[in-house]
mmCIF file of C-alpha atoms in Angstrom:
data_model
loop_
_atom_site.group_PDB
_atom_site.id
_atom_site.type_symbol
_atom_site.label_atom_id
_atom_site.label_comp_id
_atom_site.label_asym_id
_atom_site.label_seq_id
_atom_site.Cartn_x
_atom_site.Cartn_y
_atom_site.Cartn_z
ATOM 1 C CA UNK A 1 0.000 0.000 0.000
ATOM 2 C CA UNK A 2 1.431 3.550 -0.575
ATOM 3 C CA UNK A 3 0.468 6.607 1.794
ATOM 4 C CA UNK A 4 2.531 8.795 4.160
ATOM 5 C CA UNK A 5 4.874 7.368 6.764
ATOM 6 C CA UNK A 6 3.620 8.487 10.383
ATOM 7 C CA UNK A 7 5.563 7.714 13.229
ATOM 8 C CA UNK A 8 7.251 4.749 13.629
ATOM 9 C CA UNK A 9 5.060 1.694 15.196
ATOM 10 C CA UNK A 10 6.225 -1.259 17.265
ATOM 11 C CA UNK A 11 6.454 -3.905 15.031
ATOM 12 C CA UNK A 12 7.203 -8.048 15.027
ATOM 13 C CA UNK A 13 8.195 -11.091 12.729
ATOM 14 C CA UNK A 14 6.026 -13.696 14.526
ATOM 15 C CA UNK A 15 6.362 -17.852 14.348
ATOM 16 C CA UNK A 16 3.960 -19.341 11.698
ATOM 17 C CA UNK A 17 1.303 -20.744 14.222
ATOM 18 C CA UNK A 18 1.083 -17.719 16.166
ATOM 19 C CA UNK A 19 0.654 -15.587 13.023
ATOM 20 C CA UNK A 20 -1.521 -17.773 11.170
ATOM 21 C CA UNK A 21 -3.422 -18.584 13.763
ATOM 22 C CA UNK A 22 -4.771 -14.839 14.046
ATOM 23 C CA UNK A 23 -5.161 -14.512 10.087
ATOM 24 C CA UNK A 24 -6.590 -17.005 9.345
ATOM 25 C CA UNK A 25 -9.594 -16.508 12.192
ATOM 26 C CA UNK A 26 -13.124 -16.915 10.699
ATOM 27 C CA UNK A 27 -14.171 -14.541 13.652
ATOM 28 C CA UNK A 28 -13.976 -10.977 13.167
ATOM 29 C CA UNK A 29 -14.755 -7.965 11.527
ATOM 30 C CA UNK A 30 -16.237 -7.632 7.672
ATOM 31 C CA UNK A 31 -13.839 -8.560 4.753
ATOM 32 C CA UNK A 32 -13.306 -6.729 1.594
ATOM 33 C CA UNK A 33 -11.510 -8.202 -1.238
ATOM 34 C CA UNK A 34 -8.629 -6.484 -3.377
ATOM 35 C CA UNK A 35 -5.843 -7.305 -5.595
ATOM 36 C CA UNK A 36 -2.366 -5.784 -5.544
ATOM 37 C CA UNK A 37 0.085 -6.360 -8.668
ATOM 38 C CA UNK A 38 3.968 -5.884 -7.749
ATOM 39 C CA UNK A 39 6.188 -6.422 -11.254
ATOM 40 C CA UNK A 40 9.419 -7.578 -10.859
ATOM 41 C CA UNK A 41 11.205 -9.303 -13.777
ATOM 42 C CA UNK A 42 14.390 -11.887 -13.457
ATOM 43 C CA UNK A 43 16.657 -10.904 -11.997
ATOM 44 C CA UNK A 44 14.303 -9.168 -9.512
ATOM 45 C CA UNK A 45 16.381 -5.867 -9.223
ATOM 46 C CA UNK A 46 13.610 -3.491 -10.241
ATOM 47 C CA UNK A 47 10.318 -3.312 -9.611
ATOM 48 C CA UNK A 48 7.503 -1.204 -11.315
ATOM 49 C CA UNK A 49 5.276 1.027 -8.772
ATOM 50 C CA UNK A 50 2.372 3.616 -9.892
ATOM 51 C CA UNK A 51 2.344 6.853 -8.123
ATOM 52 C CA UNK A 52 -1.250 7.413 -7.496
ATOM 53 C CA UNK A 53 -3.018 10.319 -8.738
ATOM 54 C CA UNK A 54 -6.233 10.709 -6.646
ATOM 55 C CA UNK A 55 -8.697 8.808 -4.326
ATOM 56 C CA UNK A 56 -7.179 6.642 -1.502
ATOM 57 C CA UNK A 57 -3.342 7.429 -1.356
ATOM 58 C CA UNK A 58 -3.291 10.025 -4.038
ATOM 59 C CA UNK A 59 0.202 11.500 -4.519
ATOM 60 C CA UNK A 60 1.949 8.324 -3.144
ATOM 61 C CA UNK A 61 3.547 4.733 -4.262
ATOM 62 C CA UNK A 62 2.353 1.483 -4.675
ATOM 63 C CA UNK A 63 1.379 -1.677 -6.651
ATOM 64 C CA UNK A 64 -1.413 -1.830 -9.161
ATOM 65 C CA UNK A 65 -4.828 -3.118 -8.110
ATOM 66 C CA UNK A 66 -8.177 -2.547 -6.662
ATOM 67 C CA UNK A 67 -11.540 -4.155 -5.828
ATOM 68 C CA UNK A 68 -12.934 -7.486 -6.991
ATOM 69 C CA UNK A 69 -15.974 -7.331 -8.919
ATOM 70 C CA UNK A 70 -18.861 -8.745 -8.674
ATOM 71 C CA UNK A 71 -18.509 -12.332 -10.654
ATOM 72 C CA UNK A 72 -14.623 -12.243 -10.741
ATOM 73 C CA UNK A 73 -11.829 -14.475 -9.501
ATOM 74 C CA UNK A 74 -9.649 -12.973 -7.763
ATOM 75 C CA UNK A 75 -6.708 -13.121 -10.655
ATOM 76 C CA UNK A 76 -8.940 -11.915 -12.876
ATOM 77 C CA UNK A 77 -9.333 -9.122 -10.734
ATOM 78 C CA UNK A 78 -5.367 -9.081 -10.649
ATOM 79 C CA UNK A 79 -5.052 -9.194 -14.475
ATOM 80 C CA UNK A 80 -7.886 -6.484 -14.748
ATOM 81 C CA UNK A 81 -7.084 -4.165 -12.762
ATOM 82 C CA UNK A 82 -3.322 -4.179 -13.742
ATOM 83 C CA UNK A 83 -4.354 -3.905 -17.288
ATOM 84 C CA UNK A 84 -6.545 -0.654 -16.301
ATOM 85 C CA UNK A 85 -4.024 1.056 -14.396
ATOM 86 C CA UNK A 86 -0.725 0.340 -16.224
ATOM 87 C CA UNK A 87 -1.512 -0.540 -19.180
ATOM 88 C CA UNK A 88 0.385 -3.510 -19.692
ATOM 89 C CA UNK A 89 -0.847 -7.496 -19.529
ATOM 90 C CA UNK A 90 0.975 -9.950 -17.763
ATOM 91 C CA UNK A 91 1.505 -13.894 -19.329
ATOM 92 C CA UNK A 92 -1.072 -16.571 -16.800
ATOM 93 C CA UNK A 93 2.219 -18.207 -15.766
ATOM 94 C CA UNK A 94 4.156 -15.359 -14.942
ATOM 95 C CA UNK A 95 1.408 -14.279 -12.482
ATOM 96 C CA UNK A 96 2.099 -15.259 -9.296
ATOM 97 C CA UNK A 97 0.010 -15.103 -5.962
ATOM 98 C CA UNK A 98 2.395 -14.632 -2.864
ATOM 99 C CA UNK A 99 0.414 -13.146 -0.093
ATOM 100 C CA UNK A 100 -2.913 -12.497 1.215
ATOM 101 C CA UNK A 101 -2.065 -9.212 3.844
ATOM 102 C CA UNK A 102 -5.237 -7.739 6.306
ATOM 103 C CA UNK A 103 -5.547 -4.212 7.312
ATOM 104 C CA UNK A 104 -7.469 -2.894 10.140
ATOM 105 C CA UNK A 105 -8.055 0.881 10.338
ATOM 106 C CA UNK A 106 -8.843 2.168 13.525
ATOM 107 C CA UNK A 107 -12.665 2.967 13.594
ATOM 108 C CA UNK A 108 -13.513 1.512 10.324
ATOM 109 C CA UNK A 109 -15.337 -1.850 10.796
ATOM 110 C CA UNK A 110 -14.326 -3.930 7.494
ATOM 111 C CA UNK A 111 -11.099 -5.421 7.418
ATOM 112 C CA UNK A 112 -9.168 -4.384 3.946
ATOM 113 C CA UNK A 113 -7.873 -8.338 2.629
ATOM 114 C CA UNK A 114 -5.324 -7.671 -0.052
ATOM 115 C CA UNK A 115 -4.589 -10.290 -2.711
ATOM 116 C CA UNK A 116 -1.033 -9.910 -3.543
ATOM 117 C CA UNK A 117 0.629 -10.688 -6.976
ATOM 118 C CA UNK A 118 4.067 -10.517 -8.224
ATOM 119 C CA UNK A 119 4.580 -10.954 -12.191
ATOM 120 C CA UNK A 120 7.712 -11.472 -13.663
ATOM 121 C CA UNK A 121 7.065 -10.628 -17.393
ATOM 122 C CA UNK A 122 4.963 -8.324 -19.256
ATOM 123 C CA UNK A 123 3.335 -9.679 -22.434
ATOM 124 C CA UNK A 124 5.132 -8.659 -25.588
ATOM 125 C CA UNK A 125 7.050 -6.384 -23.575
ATOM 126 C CA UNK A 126 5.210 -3.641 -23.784
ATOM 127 C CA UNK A 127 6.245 -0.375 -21.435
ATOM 128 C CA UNK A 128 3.561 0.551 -18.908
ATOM 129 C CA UNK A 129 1.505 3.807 -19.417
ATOM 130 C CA UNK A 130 0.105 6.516 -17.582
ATOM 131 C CA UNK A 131 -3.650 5.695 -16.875
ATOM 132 C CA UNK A 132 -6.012 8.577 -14.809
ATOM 133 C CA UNK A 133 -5.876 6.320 -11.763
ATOM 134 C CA UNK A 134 -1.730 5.884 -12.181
ATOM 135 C CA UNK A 135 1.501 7.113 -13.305
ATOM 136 C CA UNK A 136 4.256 3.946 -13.960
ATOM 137 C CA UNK A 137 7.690 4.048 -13.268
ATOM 138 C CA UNK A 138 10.203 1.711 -12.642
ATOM 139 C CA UNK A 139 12.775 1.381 -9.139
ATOM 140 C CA UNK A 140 15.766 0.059 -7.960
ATOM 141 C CA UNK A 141 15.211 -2.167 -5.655
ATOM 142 C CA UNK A 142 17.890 -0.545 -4.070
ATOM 143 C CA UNK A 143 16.168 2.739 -4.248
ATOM 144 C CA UNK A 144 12.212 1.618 -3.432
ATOM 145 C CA UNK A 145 11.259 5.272 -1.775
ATOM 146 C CA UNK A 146 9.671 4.164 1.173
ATOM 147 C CA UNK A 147 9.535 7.185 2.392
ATOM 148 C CA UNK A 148 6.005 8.051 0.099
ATOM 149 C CA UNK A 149 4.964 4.774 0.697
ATOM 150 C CA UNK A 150 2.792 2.554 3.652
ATOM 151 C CA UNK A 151 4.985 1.935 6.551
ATOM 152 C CA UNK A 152 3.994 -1.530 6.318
ATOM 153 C CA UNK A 153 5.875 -2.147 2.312
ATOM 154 C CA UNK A 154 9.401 -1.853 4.255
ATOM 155 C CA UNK A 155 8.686 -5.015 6.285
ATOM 156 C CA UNK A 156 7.322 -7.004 3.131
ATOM 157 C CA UNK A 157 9.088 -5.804 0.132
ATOM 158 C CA UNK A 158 11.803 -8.197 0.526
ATOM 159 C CA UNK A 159 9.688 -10.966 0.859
ATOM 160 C CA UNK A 160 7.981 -10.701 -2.198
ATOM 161 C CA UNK A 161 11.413 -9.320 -4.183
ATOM 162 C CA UNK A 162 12.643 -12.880 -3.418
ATOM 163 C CA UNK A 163 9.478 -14.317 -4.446
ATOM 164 C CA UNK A 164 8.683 -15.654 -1.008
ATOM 165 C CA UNK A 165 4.764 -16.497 -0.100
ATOM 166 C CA UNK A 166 3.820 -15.212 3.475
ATOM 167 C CA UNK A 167 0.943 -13.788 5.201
ATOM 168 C CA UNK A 168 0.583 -10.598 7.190
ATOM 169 C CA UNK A 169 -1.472 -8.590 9.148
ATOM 170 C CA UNK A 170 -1.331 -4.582 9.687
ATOM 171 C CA UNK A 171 -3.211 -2.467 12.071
ATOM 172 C CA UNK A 172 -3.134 0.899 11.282
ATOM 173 C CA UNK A 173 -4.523 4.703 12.761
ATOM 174 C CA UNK A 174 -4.773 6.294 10.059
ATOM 175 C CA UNK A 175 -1.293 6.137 7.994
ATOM 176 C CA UNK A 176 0.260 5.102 11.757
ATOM 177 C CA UNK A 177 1.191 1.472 11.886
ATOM 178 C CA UNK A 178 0.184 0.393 15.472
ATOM 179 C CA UNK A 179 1.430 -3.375 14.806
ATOM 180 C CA UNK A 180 2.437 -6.020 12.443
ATOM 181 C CA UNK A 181 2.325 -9.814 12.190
ATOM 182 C CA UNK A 182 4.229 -11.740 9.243
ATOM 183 C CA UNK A 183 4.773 -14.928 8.731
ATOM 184 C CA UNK A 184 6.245 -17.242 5.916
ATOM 185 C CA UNK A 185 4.222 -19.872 4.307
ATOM 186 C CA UNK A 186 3.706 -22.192 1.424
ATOM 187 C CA UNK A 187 1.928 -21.267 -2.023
ATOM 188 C CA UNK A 188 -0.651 -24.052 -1.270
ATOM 189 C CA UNK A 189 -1.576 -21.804 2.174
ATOM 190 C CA UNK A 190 -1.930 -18.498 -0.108
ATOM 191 C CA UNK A 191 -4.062 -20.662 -2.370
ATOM 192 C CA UNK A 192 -6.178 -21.748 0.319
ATOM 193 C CA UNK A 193 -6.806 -18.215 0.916
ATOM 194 C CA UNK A 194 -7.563 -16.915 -2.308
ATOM 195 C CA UNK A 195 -9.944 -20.128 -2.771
ATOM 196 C CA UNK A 196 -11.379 -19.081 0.971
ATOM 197 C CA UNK A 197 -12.050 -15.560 -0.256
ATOM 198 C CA UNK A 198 -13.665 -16.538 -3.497
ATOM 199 C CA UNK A 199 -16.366 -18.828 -1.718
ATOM 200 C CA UNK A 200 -16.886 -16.103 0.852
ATOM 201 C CA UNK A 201 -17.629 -13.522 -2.116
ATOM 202 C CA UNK A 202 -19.918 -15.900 -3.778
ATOM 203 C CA UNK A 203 -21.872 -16.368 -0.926
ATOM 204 C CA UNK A 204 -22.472 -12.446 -0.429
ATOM 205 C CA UNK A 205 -23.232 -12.221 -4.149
ATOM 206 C CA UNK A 206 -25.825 -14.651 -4.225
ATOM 207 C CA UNK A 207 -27.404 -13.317 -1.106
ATOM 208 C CA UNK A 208 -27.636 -10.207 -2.024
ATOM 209 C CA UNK A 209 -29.879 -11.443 -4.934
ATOM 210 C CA UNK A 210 -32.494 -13.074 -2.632
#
């Protein structure tokens, strides 16, 4: 996610139980699905960000994504909304789910469940283009400015640059992280997820039609 760094918040690397355990909770809080798009080509020393230009985060850096709609997968979703914003399609097999992250916002009752995607090639190799949602440009990964992004990317970042799968959860006041939990796991785990998410989604869907 990409917004202003507030002041520095107490954060942890827990085990895999302990931070499972919490994320994977049925209990709790409304969920809202959303997909974020990090691309990162071999060798994995740059990665492409989009500095947002208005709504939620304007003026800051982050992936590509949004909302699931109604009827979509969530890789559709991914492949959509990447498409939309940048301009660019990514190859099925060089899409990649790696995490499913949770934000809480103090004072805001649905929890924000973010579907998180790292593509290593971009069909025909096309160069990403300015959309009215995003501007494209490529980083370092040496020189990620994490300074106009979510305090949370820092801790994650390198997890998904070495094309690790984790999950994670982030409570936040505002743009102030309050605290963290991440925790490796395997792709079948984030697949799980996804697969959880989906069924959940279908469920509202077709209630909302009776």
């Amino acid at each position: 996610m990409a917004a202003p760094v507030g002041a520095r918040a107490a954060h942890h690397v827990t085990s895999h139980a302990a931070a499972t355990g919490r994320m994977l909770s049925a209990a709790g809080p409304p969920r809202k699905a959303c997909t974020l798009v990090l691309v990162s080509p071999p060798p994995h020393t740059r990665v492409l960000l989009g500095l947002k230009k208005r709504g939620f985060g304007a003026g800051f850096w982050n992936g590509f994504g949004g909302k699931v709609e109604k009827g979509e997968g969530i890789v559709e979703a991914a492949h959509r909304e990447l498409e939309e914003e940048a301009g660019i399609r990514v190859p099925p097999d060089a899409m990649q789910q790696i995490s499913v992250i949770d934000f809480t916002f103090v004072g805001k009752p649905t929890t924000l469940e973010v579907h998180v995607f790292r593509a290593t090639a971009i069909e025909g190799g096309k160069e990403a283009s300015e959309s009215e949602e995003m501007r494209p440009q490529w980083f370092d990964a040496k020189d990620i400015p994490f300074d106009k992004m979510w305090p949370d990317d820092r801790l994650w970042f390198p997890l998904m640059l070495r094309g690790a799968c984790f999950r994670a959860t982030f409570d936040f006041d505002d743009t102030v992280m309050l605290a963290s939990e991440i925790a490796e796991c395997s792709p079948e785990e984030v697949e799980a997820a996804r697969e959880a998410a989906e069924a959940r989604m279908r469920d509202e869907w077709a209630a909302k039609e009776e």
